[in-house]
Amino acid sequence: MTRPDNQHDKLVRDNLLDLEDHHLVRIETVRDDQRQVWVLTKRGHSEAKQLLEPKGIRVSALREKRYDPVTGKLLGTSYDDHAAAVTSTAAELHRAGIGHRLGFQTEIGHRLGNGFVQRADLVVRAPEAGVPVMLLEIDRRTEDAHDLVAKLRGYWEWGRRLAPDADKHTVDLIRSRPDALDSVVGHEKRLWRRVYPPTGREGLVPLAFVFADTTEAKVANTIAVLEEAGRRYWAPRRYRTLYEKAITARDYSQAVPVVVTTLEQLQEHGAGAVVWRRLGRTGEQTLTDALDNPDGHALYHHQYARADAEDKRRRAAEREAQRPVCTRCGRKFTDERWEEITVHRTAVRAGDKSVCGPCRADDVAREEAAAEAARLQAAAPPEPEDGPEPDRVRGWFRRRT
């Protein structure tokens, strides 16, 4: 893993022997093919933490020696094949450029709400390869398929936990409205964002199941169980929107992206090849393509904008079809005139509601002209009567004859 291009492992073996002389590593067990599984001692684990953790590189859990209480034999045989499969998986990822050799961690715990700690076999961080973080479970088919579903559920539940420093308002909101976690509380307020970086994609932290030392039929059966029994945890949902019929995109924001492959495929074709299958899809893809969501958020925005524009055009056409027509000149009402005859506060002064604005303006002008003429006529002096003009003498009128 540290030198994937080496044709032999003499240099690595010599370094391990030197570390063993300083009591920093030990042989866990020897496999049937005579390959040795090495682990850190307690002293080596302590020194590794001092070297790596100040640099932000977390060290895996210490693998302590355990002996059979009856025979006194070192209990390592149940660990060796699995440990070798985990290391081989990390080596294949590293060989494909997915993850720096210090970007791998094993046996990383994730504490659930009930206090149970679920440990990921392998965690890889490879932002330069388009995989900022991914959890891996290596299964040699020693676990039942439903046990893997339980692990998937555990990672899904862990991804929904609030961060310890969540404000009181958010905590009270989740207690009163559990559904608010999906619609209101974003990922930045959750625990997983305090532990891992953003994934750069929708959803929770990606999870990979790598099967080793098994048959294709068993792998197919396990994948079928994961897809069916674990659908709630990996499957996207429909977007809740006004345009559901026009939106085919899916909401991955609350789902765990799950990919599967086999160690044999990784070793034969390489981790960068088309060997990864995403649950819910058919066929295999490269890792980044399998993790991407082409039918996700980006497609939703495109479809929503198109559906919204189409809805506005439809509403405008319907409104235009209902626009009144002037009974006098035949012209359509303007928006201002239409509003004037329909809004209550202006409708009482709108006059004849069957005529358009210009015709109404002509009516108002005629009404104002008639009113002005009437006003002028009322203010004019009376016309004199026919006949001789009377003389005014001492308050009496004397008519001339």
mmCIF file of C-alpha atoms in Angstrom, residues 118-265:
data_model
loop_
_atom_site.group_PDB
_atom_site.id
_atom_site.type_symbol
_atom_site.label_atom_id
_atom_site.label_comp_id
_atom_site.label_asym_id
_atom_site.label_seq_id
_atom_site.Cartn_x
_atom_site.Cartn_y
_atom_site.Cartn_z
ATOM 1 C CA GLN A 118 -20.803 1.531 14.810
ATOM 2 C CA ARG A 119 -17.309 1.199 13.393
ATOM 3 C CA ALA A 120 -16.543 1.605 9.721
ATOM 4 C CA ASP A 121 -13.974 -0.871 8.415
ATOM 5 C CA LEU A 122 -12.331 1.841 6.318
ATOM 6 C CA VAL A 123 -12.696 5.577 5.785
ATOM 7 C CA VAL A 124 -11.070 7.219 2.780
ATOM 8 C CA ARG A 125 -10.640 10.922 2.129
ATOM 9 C CA ALA A 126 -9.661 11.718 -1.454
ATOM 10 C CA PRO A 127 -10.913 15.193 -2.409
ATOM 11 C CA GLU A 128 -8.431 15.402 -5.281
ATOM 12 C CA ALA A 129 -10.091 12.306 -6.795
ATOM 13 C CA GLY A 130 -13.624 13.667 -6.372
ATOM 14 C CA VAL A 131 -14.309 11.664 -3.212
ATOM 15 C CA PRO A 132 -13.980 14.019 -0.223
ATOM 16 C CA VAL A 133 -15.023 11.224 2.128
ATOM 17 C CA MET A 134 -16.416 7.704 1.857
ATOM 18 C CA LEU A 135 -17.107 4.977 4.408
ATOM 19 C CA LEU A 136 -16.383 1.375 3.426
ATOM 20 C CA GLU A 137 -17.654 -1.897 4.840
ATOM 21 C CA ILE A 138 -15.656 -4.947 3.760
ATOM 22 C CA ASP A 139 -17.707 -8.135 3.864
ATOM 23 C CA ARG A 140 -16.381 -11.625 3.252
ATOM 24 C CA ARG A 141 -19.970 -12.878 3.447
ATOM 25 C CA THR A 142 -19.473 -13.664 7.108
ATOM 26 C CA GLU A 143 -22.418 -11.388 7.874
ATOM 27 C CA ASP A 144 -26.035 -11.887 6.949
ATOM 28 C CA ALA A 145 -27.437 -9.507 4.344
ATOM 29 C CA HIS A 146 -29.892 -8.091 6.878
ATOM 30 C CA ASP A 147 -26.959 -7.290 9.174
ATOM 31 C CA LEU A 148 -25.610 -5.102 6.383
ATOM 32 C CA VAL A 149 -29.022 -3.426 6.149
ATOM 33 C CA ALA A 150 -28.779 -2.724 9.877
ATOM 34 C CA LYS A 151 -25.366 -1.121 9.311
ATOM 35 C CA LEU A 152 -26.818 1.006 6.530
ATOM 36 C CA ARG A 153 -29.606 2.107 8.852
ATOM 37 C CA GLY A 154 -27.018 2.956 11.518
ATOM 38 C CA TYR A 155 -25.066 5.244 9.167
ATOM 39 C CA TRP A 156 -28.325 6.869 8.048
ATOM 40 C CA GLU A 157 -29.346 7.521 11.659
ATOM 41 C CA TRP A 158 -25.881 8.847 12.493
ATOM 42 C CA GLY A 159 -26.085 11.227 9.538
ATOM 43 C CA ARG A 160 -29.314 12.664 10.953
ATOM 44 C CA ARG A 161 -27.962 13.421 14.425
ATOM 45 C CA LEU A 162 -27.714 17.072 15.408
ATOM 46 C CA ALA A 163 -24.345 18.576 16.257
ATOM 47 C CA PRO A 164 -23.604 18.872 20.005
ATOM 48 C CA ASP A 165 -23.501 22.670 19.711
ATOM 49 C CA ALA A 166 -26.924 22.933 18.057
ATOM 50 C CA ASP A 167 -28.868 25.918 19.376
ATOM 51 C CA LYS A 168 -31.831 25.428 21.699
ATOM 52 C CA HIS A 169 -34.319 26.618 19.084
ATOM 53 C CA THR A 170 -33.214 23.894 16.656
ATOM 54 C CA VAL A 171 -33.284 21.189 19.328
ATOM 55 C CA ASP A 172 -36.784 22.187 20.452
ATOM 56 C CA LEU A 173 -37.935 22.328 16.834
ATOM 57 C CA ILE A 174 -36.780 18.770 16.153
ATOM 58 C CA ARG A 175 -38.392 17.501 19.356
ATOM 59 C CA SER A 176 -41.732 19.064 18.472
ATOM 60 C CA ARG A 177 -41.539 18.413 14.722
ATOM 61 C CA PRO A 178 -39.319 15.439 13.799
ATOM 62 C CA ASP A 179 -40.054 16.031 10.102
ATOM 63 C CA ALA A 180 -38.367 19.436 10.357
ATOM 64 C CA LEU A 181 -35.004 17.656 10.225
ATOM 65 C CA ASP A 182 -35.655 16.917 6.556
ATOM 66 C CA SER A 183 -37.170 20.213 5.483
ATOM 67 C CA VAL A 184 -35.757 22.887 7.807
ATOM 68 C CA VAL A 185 -32.499 21.786 9.451
ATOM 69 C CA GLY A 186 -29.643 21.685 6.954
ATOM 70 C CA HIS A 187 -26.613 19.415 7.008
ATOM 71 C CA GLU A 188 -24.391 22.169 8.368
ATOM 72 C CA LYS A 189 -26.168 21.790 11.730
ATOM 73 C CA ARG A 190 -25.632 18.036 11.929
ATOM 74 C CA LEU A 191 -22.981 15.986 13.663
ATOM 75 C CA TRP A 192 -21.478 14.474 10.517
ATOM 76 C CA ARG A 193 -20.417 17.897 9.258
ATOM 77 C CA ARG A 194 -18.332 18.311 12.444
ATOM 78 C CA VAL A 195 -16.530 15.037 11.676
ATOM 79 C CA TYR A 196 -16.257 14.939 7.880
ATOM 80 C CA PRO A 197 -15.966 17.572 5.150
ATOM 81 C CA PRO A 198 -18.813 18.358 2.726
ATOM 82 C CA THR A 199 -19.209 15.605 0.166
ATOM 83 C CA GLY A 200 -19.763 17.983 -2.744
ATOM 84 C CA ARG A 201 -22.963 16.106 -3.594
ATOM 85 C CA GLU A 202 -26.474 15.803 -2.233
ATOM 86 C CA GLY A 203 -27.102 13.444 0.622
ATOM 87 C CA LEU A 204 -25.239 12.023 3.593
ATOM 88 C CA VAL A 205 -21.766 10.498 3.726
ATOM 89 C CA PRO A 206 -21.365 7.893 0.930
ATOM 90 C CA LEU A 207 -21.103 4.243 1.910
ATOM 91 C CA ALA A 208 -19.453 1.448 -0.061
ATOM 92 C CA PHE A 209 -19.878 -2.278 0.440
ATOM 93 C CA VAL A 210 -16.903 -4.260 -0.869
ATOM 94 C CA PHE A 211 -17.487 -8.021 -1.022
ATOM 95 C CA ALA A 212 -14.536 -10.399 -0.891
ATOM 96 C CA ASP A 213 -13.992 -14.156 -1.148
ATOM 97 C CA THR A 214 -17.554 -14.912 -2.210
ATOM 98 C CA THR A 215 -19.562 -15.945 -5.255
ATOM 99 C CA GLU A 216 -21.416 -13.799 -7.761
ATOM 100 C CA ALA A 217 -24.712 -15.386 -6.737
ATOM 101 C CA LYS A 218 -24.211 -14.463 -3.082
ATOM 102 C CA VAL A 219 -23.240 -10.921 -4.036
ATOM 103 C CA ALA A 220 -26.342 -10.590 -6.217
ATOM 104 C CA ASN A 221 -28.580 -11.887 -3.418
ATOM 105 C CA THR A 222 -27.031 -9.505 -0.898
ATOM 106 C CA ILE A 223 -27.452 -6.521 -3.219
ATOM 107 C CA ALA A 224 -31.096 -7.467 -3.765
ATOM 108 C CA VAL A 225 -31.700 -7.504 0.006
ATOM 109 C CA LEU A 226 -29.926 -4.164 0.427
ATOM 110 C CA GLU A 227 -32.013 -2.588 -2.308
ATOM 111 C CA GLU A 228 -35.304 -3.912 -0.993
ATOM 112 C CA ALA A 229 -34.932 -3.843 2.792
ATOM 113 C CA GLY A 230 -32.727 -0.728 2.859
ATOM 114 C CA ARG A 231 -34.731 1.368 0.399
ATOM 115 C CA ARG A 232 -35.739 3.890 3.060
ATOM 116 C CA TYR A 233 -32.099 4.745 3.714
ATOM 117 C CA TRP A 234 -30.546 4.893 0.225
ATOM 118 C CA ALA A 235 -33.458 5.782 -2.057
ATOM 119 C CA PRO A 236 -34.178 9.396 -3.102
ATOM 120 C CA ARG A 237 -37.621 10.951 -2.706
ATOM 121 C CA ARG A 238 -39.866 12.973 -4.949
ATOM 122 C CA TYR A 239 -39.585 16.729 -4.661
ATOM 123 C CA ARG A 240 -42.551 18.385 -2.992
ATOM 124 C CA THR A 241 -43.455 21.092 -5.473
ATOM 125 C CA LEU A 242 -46.374 22.612 -7.367
ATOM 126 C CA TYR A 243 -45.087 21.046 -10.565
ATOM 127 C CA GLU A 244 -44.797 17.390 -9.511
ATOM 128 C CA LYS A 245 -46.005 16.108 -12.874
ATOM 129 C CA ALA A 246 -43.307 18.055 -14.705
ATOM 130 C CA ILE A 247 -40.487 17.158 -12.268
ATOM 131 C CA THR A 248 -38.745 13.823 -12.800
ATOM 132 C CA ALA A 249 -35.699 14.782 -10.685
ATOM 133 C CA ARG A 250 -35.237 13.129 -7.303
ATOM 134 C CA ASP A 251 -34.342 14.556 -3.905
ATOM 135 C CA TYR A 252 -31.188 12.859 -2.580
ATOM 136 C CA SER A 253 -30.664 15.277 0.310
ATOM 137 C CA GLN A 254 -31.628 12.796 3.047
ATOM 138 C CA ALA A 255 -30.312 9.594 1.438
ATOM 139 C CA VAL A 256 -27.097 7.651 1.954
ATOM 140 C CA PRO A 257 -25.402 7.102 -1.434
ATOM 141 C CA VAL A 258 -24.530 3.390 -1.479
ATOM 142 C CA VAL A 259 -22.162 1.769 -3.980
ATOM 143 C CA VAL A 260 -21.089 -1.863 -4.156
ATOM 144 C CA THR A 261 -18.258 -3.797 -5.771
ATOM 145 C CA THR A 262 -16.031 -6.796 -5.093
ATOM 146 C CA LEU A 263 -12.387 -6.942 -4.079
ATOM 147 C CA GLU A 264 -11.746 -9.282 -6.993
ATOM 148 C CA GLN A 265 -12.996 -6.645 -9.449
#
